[in-house]
């Protein structure tokens, strides 16, 4: 349902493309079950939708956040998106780089609001130029396996969720950890014993001390975990380095990585084997591409991930993942937890694989009945 809608008169331009007006909507959609991680519980999707209207077309963007990760509230994302759009009014930009630089500098941080605007611009430009966003980015259409998630829940519920994912022929499973380490050790062992051909990794969302992370690491190693995602606090570089050198398990950084600068710092501090790049953390497609390319320059492979997001922003993530060569993993499953979608199209899912939908822009269709 729509919680709030506001309009902005823009009269701005990117090259020859006119941005006549914009609308900002805040939506609430229930989840199939609460999303439980070490940082808290999320019962609903609360997403900001940005509509950018040219003279003939409309571009759509979406942003949905976890406040403990980006520092934004859902209501704040919508308000900030409107504020940035008002700052854009009447301006002319030479191209997408100029536009992105202005949006990034318009206000400190607030990456989810910036991402919603950035995705809408890419969708509009793709429609105007009759190009899919993957083609705009120089990428390729490909089937990309995605991980699906087991929440931070007791052993019995974890195994029930595992059975559901196996029935869906999931190939890679993410196990949320970061609670009591004794409980997490038992959960990981129980899940690992019941895997067939699936691979798995764990994500602590900064939930552990170094001591507890070192206790879990041997279990991950003996169970064949792909990697240990964000085991410690986002700025705990020295402890992350110690964990990498001591445990024998690859470390992926997520909350630590929001920009190219963060990648450089993680490399300098020897804190990461992999990085997880999300549009919501980065400020959209344009900035996420820069972060991934920086990681590629340093020889670091990456994952493209998501929050609890609908198909529109997930499709945008898939476009990015399809366009940079160092993307080894994707975790683009947030939309599967929602009972309804603000947009359909963009991508399809089957047997653990996301596939981009052919079309122009993001190749999505607004589903008015779900608003």
Coordinates of C-alpha atoms in Angstrom, one line a residue:
X1 CA 0.0 0.0 0.0
X2 CA 1.1 3.6 -0.6
X3 CA 2.0 5.3 2.6
X4 CA 2.9 8.6 1.0
X5 CA 3.3 10.3 -2.4
X6 CA 4.8 13.6 -3.4
X7 CA 5.5 15.4 -6.7
X8 CA 8.4 17.5 -7.8
X9 CA 8.7 19.7 -10.9
X10 CA 12.1 19.2 -12.4
X11 CA 12.5 20.8 -15.8
X12 CA 16.1 19.3 -15.9
X13 CA 18.1 17.7 -18.7
X14 CA 20.7 15.0 -19.1
X15 CA 22.2 15.6 -22.5
X16 CA 19.2 15.8 -24.8
X17 CA 16.9 13.9 -22.4
X18 CA 14.4 16.1 -20.6
X19 CA 13.4 15.3 -17.0
X20 CA 10.1 17.1 -16.7
X21 CA 8.8 15.9 -13.4
X22 CA 9.2 13.4 -10.6
X23 CA 7.1 11.5 -8.1
X24 CA 8.3 9.9 -4.8
X25 CA 6.2 7.1 -3.2
X26 CA 6.7 5.2 0.0
X27 CA 5.3 1.7 -0.1
X28 CA 4.7 -1.0 2.5
X29 CA 4.3 -4.6 1.4
X30 CA 4.2 -7.6 3.9
X31 CA 6.9 -10.2 3.8
X32 CA 6.2 -13.9 3.7
X33 CA 7.9 -14.2 7.0
X34 CA 10.0 -11.8 9.1
X35 CA 13.5 -11.3 7.9
X36 CA 15.7 -12.1 10.9
X37 CA 19.4 -11.2 11.1
X38 CA 21.8 -10.3 13.9
X39 CA 21.0 -6.6 13.5
X40 CA 17.3 -7.0 14.1
X41 CA 14.0 -8.2 12.6
X42 CA 12.3 -6.7 9.5
X43 CA 8.5 -7.6 9.2
X44 CA 7.7 -5.6 6.1
X45 CA 9.1 -4.2 2.9
X46 CA 9.2 -0.4 3.1
X47 CA 10.4 0.9 -0.2
X48 CA 10.8 4.3 -1.9
X49 CA 9.8 4.4 -5.5
X50 CA 11.0 7.3 -7.7
X51 CA 9.2 8.0 -11.0
X52 CA 11.0 10.3 -13.5
X53 CA 8.9 11.6 -16.3
X54 CA 10.2 12.9 -19.6
X55 CA 7.9 14.2 -22.3
X56 CA 7.0 10.7 -23.5
X57 CA 8.3 8.1 -21.1
X58 CA 8.6 7.3 -17.4
X59 CA 11.7 5.8 -15.6
X60 CA 11.3 4.0 -12.4
X61 CA 13.7 3.5 -9.5
X62 CA 13.5 1.7 -6.2
X63 CA 15.3 1.9 -2.8
X64 CA 14.8 -0.2 0.3
X65 CA 17.2 -0.1 3.2
X66 CA 18.1 -1.6 6.6
X67 CA 18.6 1.4 8.9
X68 CA 21.3 -0.3 10.9
X69 CA 23.4 -0.7 7.7
X70 CA 22.9 2.6 5.8
X71 CA 21.8 4.9 8.6
X72 CA 18.6 5.8 6.8
X73 CA 15.0 5.2 7.9
X74 CA 12.4 4.2 5.2
X75 CA 10.6 7.6 5.8
X76 CA 14.0 9.4 5.6
X77 CA 14.8 7.7 2.2
X78 CA 11.6 9.1 0.7
X79 CA 12.2 12.6 2.2
X80 CA 15.8 12.7 1.0
X81 CA 14.9 11.5 -2.5
X82 CA 12.5 14.4 -2.7
X83 CA 15.1 16.8 -1.4
X84 CA 17.7 15.7 -4.0
X85 CA 15.1 15.9 -6.8
X86 CA 14.3 19.5 -5.8
X87 CA 18.0 20.3 -5.9
X88 CA 18.2 18.9 -9.5
X89 CA 15.4 21.2 -10.7
X90 CA 16.2 23.5 -13.6
X91 CA 19.7 22.0 -14.1
X92 CA 21.4 20.7 -17.2
X93 CA 23.9 17.9 -17.1
X94 CA 26.3 16.9 -19.9
X95 CA 25.9 13.2 -19.3
X96 CA 25.3 10.5 -16.7
X97 CA 28.7 11.1 -15.0
X98 CA 27.9 14.8 -14.4
X99 CA 24.4 13.9 -13.1
X100 CA 25.8 11.2 -10.8
X101 CA 28.5 13.4 -9.4
X102 CA 25.9 16.1 -8.6
X103 CA 23.6 13.7 -6.9
X104 CA 26.4 12.2 -4.9
X105 CA 27.6 15.6 -3.7
X106 CA 24.1 17.0 -3.1
X107 CA 23.9 15.5 0.4
X108 CA 26.3 13.5 2.5
X109 CA 25.7 9.7 2.6
X110 CA 22.0 8.7 2.1
X111 CA 22.9 6.0 -0.5
X112 CA 19.4 4.4 -0.7
X113 CA 17.8 7.7 -1.7
X114 CA 20.5 8.3 -4.3
X115 CA 20.1 4.7 -5.6
X116 CA 16.4 5.1 -6.2
X117 CA 17.0 8.2 -8.3
X118 CA 20.0 6.6 -10.1
X119 CA 18.0 3.5 -11.1
X120 CA 15.1 5.7 -12.3
X121 CA 17.5 7.6 -14.5
X122 CA 19.0 4.5 -16.0
X123 CA 15.6 3.1 -16.7
X124 CA 14.5 6.3 -18.4
X125 CA 17.6 6.6 -20.5
X126 CA 17.4 3.0 -21.6
X127 CA 13.8 3.5 -22.7
X128 CA 14.8 6.7 -24.5
X129 CA 17.7 5.1 -26.3
X130 CA 15.8 1.8 -26.9
X131 CA 18.5 -0.1 -24.9
X132 CA 18.4 -2.6 -22.1
X133 CA 20.4 -1.3 -19.1
X134 CA 22.7 -4.3 -19.5
X135 CA 23.6 -3.1 -23.0
X136 CA 24.1 0.5 -21.7
X137 CA 26.7 -0.9 -19.2
X138 CA 28.4 -3.0 -21.8
X139 CA 27.4 -6.2 -20.2
X140 CA 26.1 -9.5 -21.4
X141 CA 22.8 -11.4 -20.9
X142 CA 23.6 -14.4 -18.8
X143 CA 22.0 -16.7 -16.3
X144 CA 23.5 -15.9 -12.9
X145 CA 23.1 -18.3 -9.9
X146 CA 21.9 -16.5 -6.7
X147 CA 22.1 -17.6 -3.1
X148 CA 18.9 -17.9 -1.1
X149 CA 18.7 -17.2 2.6
X150 CA 18.1 -19.1 5.8
X151 CA 17.4 -16.5 8.5
X152 CA 18.9 -16.3 12.0
X153 CA 16.4 -18.8 13.5
X154 CA 16.5 -21.9 15.7
X155 CA 17.9 -25.2 14.3
X156 CA 14.5 -26.8 13.6
X157 CA 13.3 -23.7 11.7
X158 CA 16.6 -23.5 9.9
X159 CA 16.2 -27.1 8.7
X160 CA 12.7 -26.5 7.6
X161 CA 13.8 -23.5 5.5
X162 CA 16.6 -25.6 4.1
X163 CA 14.1 -28.2 2.9
X164 CA 12.2 -25.4 1.2
X165 CA 15.3 -24.1 -0.6
X166 CA 16.3 -27.6 -1.7
X167 CA 12.8 -28.1 -3.1
X168 CA 13.4 -25.0 -5.2
X169 CA 16.7 -26.5 -6.4
X170 CA 18.7 -23.7 -4.9
X171 CA 22.4 -24.0 -5.7
X172 CA 23.9 -21.7 -3.1
X173 CA 22.6 -21.1 0.4
X174 CA 23.3 -18.2 2.7
X175 CA 23.0 -19.0 6.4
X176 CA 22.5 -16.0 8.7
X177 CA 24.6 -16.2 11.9
X178 CA 25.8 -13.7 14.5
X179 CA 23.8 -14.8 17.5
X180 CA 25.1 -17.0 20.3
X181 CA 28.1 -18.7 18.7
X182 CA 27.3 -22.0 20.4
X183 CA 23.9 -22.0 18.7
X184 CA 25.3 -21.0 15.4
X185 CA 27.9 -23.8 15.5
X186 CA 25.0 -26.3 16.0
X187 CA 23.0 -24.7 13.2
X188 CA 25.8 -24.7 10.7
X189 CA 26.7 -28.3 11.5
X190 CA 23.1 -29.4 11.2
X191 CA 22.6 -27.6 7.9
X192 CA 25.9 -28.8 6.4
X193 CA 25.1 -32.4 7.2
X194 CA 21.9 -32.2 5.2
X195 CA 23.3 -30.5 2.1
X196 CA 23.2 -32.5 -1.1
X197 CA 24.9 -30.7 -4.1
X198 CA 24.3 -27.3 -2.6
X199 CA 27.1 -25.0 -1.5
X200 CA 26.8 -22.6 1.4
X201 CA 28.3 -19.6 3.2
X202 CA 27.5 -17.7 6.4
X203 CA 26.7 -14.1 7.0
X204 CA 27.1 -12.6 10.5
X205 CA 26.2 -9.0 9.7
X206 CA 28.9 -7.8 12.1
X207 CA 27.5 -9.9 14.9
X208 CA 30.6 -11.5 16.3
X209 CA 33.6 -10.7 18.4
X210 CA 37.0 -11.9 17.1
X211 CA 37.0 -14.6 19.7
X212 CA 33.6 -16.0 18.6
X213 CA 34.4 -15.7 14.9
X214 CA 37.6 -17.8 15.6
X215 CA 35.4 -20.4 17.3
X216 CA 33.1 -20.7 14.3
X217 CA 35.8 -20.7 11.7
X218 CA 37.0 -24.3 12.1
X219 CA 33.4 -25.5 11.7
X220 CA 33.1 -23.5 8.5
X221 CA 36.4 -24.9 7.2
X222 CA 35.5 -28.5 7.9
X223 CA 32.0 -28.0 6.5
X224 CA 33.3 -26.6 3.2
X225 CA 31.8 -23.1 3.5
X226 CA 32.5 -20.8 0.6
X227 CA 33.3 -17.9 2.8
X228 CA 32.5 -16.0 6.0
X229 CA 30.6 -12.8 5.3
X230 CA 31.1 -9.7 7.5
X231 CA 32.0 -11.6 10.7
X232 CA 33.1 -8.5 12.6
X233 CA 32.3 -4.8 12.8
X234 CA 32.6 -2.7 9.6
X235 CA 35.7 -0.9 10.8
X236 CA 37.4 -3.7 12.7
X237 CA 40.1 -4.0 10.0
X238 CA 42.9 -5.3 12.3
X239 CA 40.7 -8.1 13.7
X240 CA 39.4 -8.9 10.3
X241 CA 43.0 -9.3 9.1
X242 CA 43.8 -11.5 12.1
X243 CA 40.8 -13.7 11.3
X244 CA 41.8 -14.1 7.7
X245 CA 45.4 -15.0 8.6
X246 CA 44.3 -17.4 11.5
X247 CA 41.2 -19.2 10.3
X248 CA 41.8 -20.5 6.8
X249 CA 38.3 -19.4 5.8
X250 CA 37.9 -16.6 3.1
X251 CA 36.4 -13.4 4.4
X252 CA 33.9 -11.3 2.5
X253 CA 33.2 -7.8 3.5
X254 CA 29.7 -6.3 3.1
X255 CA 28.8 -3.5 5.6
X256 CA 32.5 -2.4 5.3
X257 CA 32.1 -1.7 1.6
X258 CA 30.1 1.3 0.3
X259 CA 32.6 3.0 -2.1
X260 CA 35.8 2.6 -4.1
X261 CA 37.6 4.2 -1.1
X262 CA 36.3 1.4 1.1
X263 CA 37.7 -1.2 -1.2
X264 CA 41.1 0.4 -1.2
X265 CA 41.1 0.6 2.6
X266 CA 40.2 -3.1 2.9
X267 CA 42.9 -4.1 0.5
X268 CA 45.5 -1.9 2.3
X269 CA 44.5 -3.4 5.6
X270 CA 44.5 -7.0 4.2
X271 CA 41.0 -7.4 5.6
X272 CA 39.1 -9.0 2.7
X273 CA 39.2 -11.9 0.2
X274 CA 36.0 -10.8 -1.4
X275 CA 33.7 -7.8 -1.3
X276 CA 29.9 -7.5 -1.4
X277 CA 28.7 -4.5 -3.5
X278 CA 25.1 -3.4 -3.1
X279 CA 23.4 -0.7 -5.1
X280 CA 21.6 0.5 -1.9
X281 CA 24.9 0.9 -0.1
X282 CA 26.7 2.5 -3.1
X283 CA 24.2 5.0 -4.2
X284 CA 23.0 3.2 -7.3
X285 CA 24.2 1.6 -10.5
X286 CA 26.8 4.2 -11.5
X287 CA 28.6 4.2 -8.2
X288 CA 28.3 0.4 -7.7
X289 CA 30.1 0.0 -11.1
X290 CA 32.9 2.2 -9.9
X291 CA 33.3 0.2 -6.7
X292 CA 33.4 -3.1 -8.6
X293 CA 35.9 -1.8 -11.1
X294 CA 38.1 -0.6 -8.3
X295 CA 38.0 -4.1 -6.7
X296 CA 38.8 -5.6 -10.1
X297 CA 41.8 -3.4 -10.4
X298 CA 43.1 -4.8 -7.1
X299 CA 42.4 -8.4 -8.1
X300 CA 39.5 -8.8 -5.7
X301 CA 36.5 -10.8 -6.7
X302 CA 33.1 -9.7 -5.7
X303 CA 29.5 -10.5 -5.0
X304 CA 26.6 -8.3 -6.0
X305 CA 24.0 -8.3 -3.2
X306 CA 20.7 -6.7 -2.1
X307 CA 18.5 -5.8 0.8
X308 CA 14.9 -6.8 1.0
X309 CA 14.0 -5.2 -2.3
X310 CA 11.5 -5.7 -5.1
X311 CA 12.2 -6.9 -8.6
X312 CA 13.0 -3.4 -9.9
X313 CA 16.1 -2.8 -7.8
X314 CA 17.0 -6.5 -7.9
X315 CA 17.0 -6.3 -11.7
X316 CA 19.2 -3.3 -11.5
X317 CA 21.6 -5.3 -9.4
X318 CA 21.5 -8.1 -11.9
X319 CA 22.4 -5.6 -14.7
X320 CA 25.5 -4.6 -12.7
X321 CA 26.5 -8.2 -12.0
X322 CA 26.2 -8.9 -15.7
X323 CA 28.6 -6.1 -16.6
X324 CA 31.8 -6.5 -14.6
X325 CA 34.1 -9.4 -14.9
X326 CA 35.1 -9.9 -11.3
X327 CA 31.6 -10.7 -10.1
X328 CA 31.9 -14.3 -8.9
X329 CA 28.7 -14.5 -6.8
X330 CA 25.3 -12.9 -6.6
X331 CA 22.9 -12.7 -3.6
X332 CA 19.9 -11.2 -5.3
X333 CA 17.0 -12.9 -3.6
X334 CA 15.4 -10.2 -1.5
X335 CA 12.3 -10.0 -3.8
X336 CA 11.4 -13.6 -3.1
X337 CA 10.5 -12.8 0.5
X338 CA 7.7 -10.3 -0.5
X339 CA 4.0 -11.3 -0.9
X340 CA 3.6 -9.0 -3.8
X341 CA 5.7 -6.9 -6.2
X342 CA 5.5 -3.2 -7.1
X343 CA 6.9 -4.1 -10.5
X344 CA 7.0 -7.4 -12.5
X345 CA 9.5 -8.4 -15.2
X346 CA 13.1 -7.4 -14.9
X347 CA 14.2 -10.9 -14.1
X348 CA 12.9 -14.4 -13.7
X349 CA 14.0 -17.1 -11.2
X350 CA 14.2 -20.8 -11.6
X351 CA 16.3 -23.6 -10.1
X352 CA 18.6 -21.2 -8.2
X353 CA 19.2 -18.9 -11.2
X354 CA 18.2 -15.4 -12.0
X355 CA 17.7 -14.5 -15.7
X356 CA 17.4 -11.0 -17.0
X357 CA 14.3 -10.3 -19.1
X358 CA 14.8 -8.8 -22.5
X359 CA 13.4 -5.3 -23.1
X360 CA 14.4 -1.7 -22.7
X361 CA 15.5 0.1 -19.6
X362 CA 15.0 -2.3 -16.7
X363 CA 12.4 -4.2 -18.6
X364 CA 9.9 -3.9 -15.8
X365 CA 6.1 -3.2 -15.7
X366 CA 4.4 -1.2 -12.9
X367 CA 1.9 -3.3 -11.0
X368 CA -0.7 -0.7 -9.9
X369 CA -2.8 -3.3 -8.2
X370 CA 0.0 -4.0 -5.7
X371 CA 0.5 -0.4 -4.7

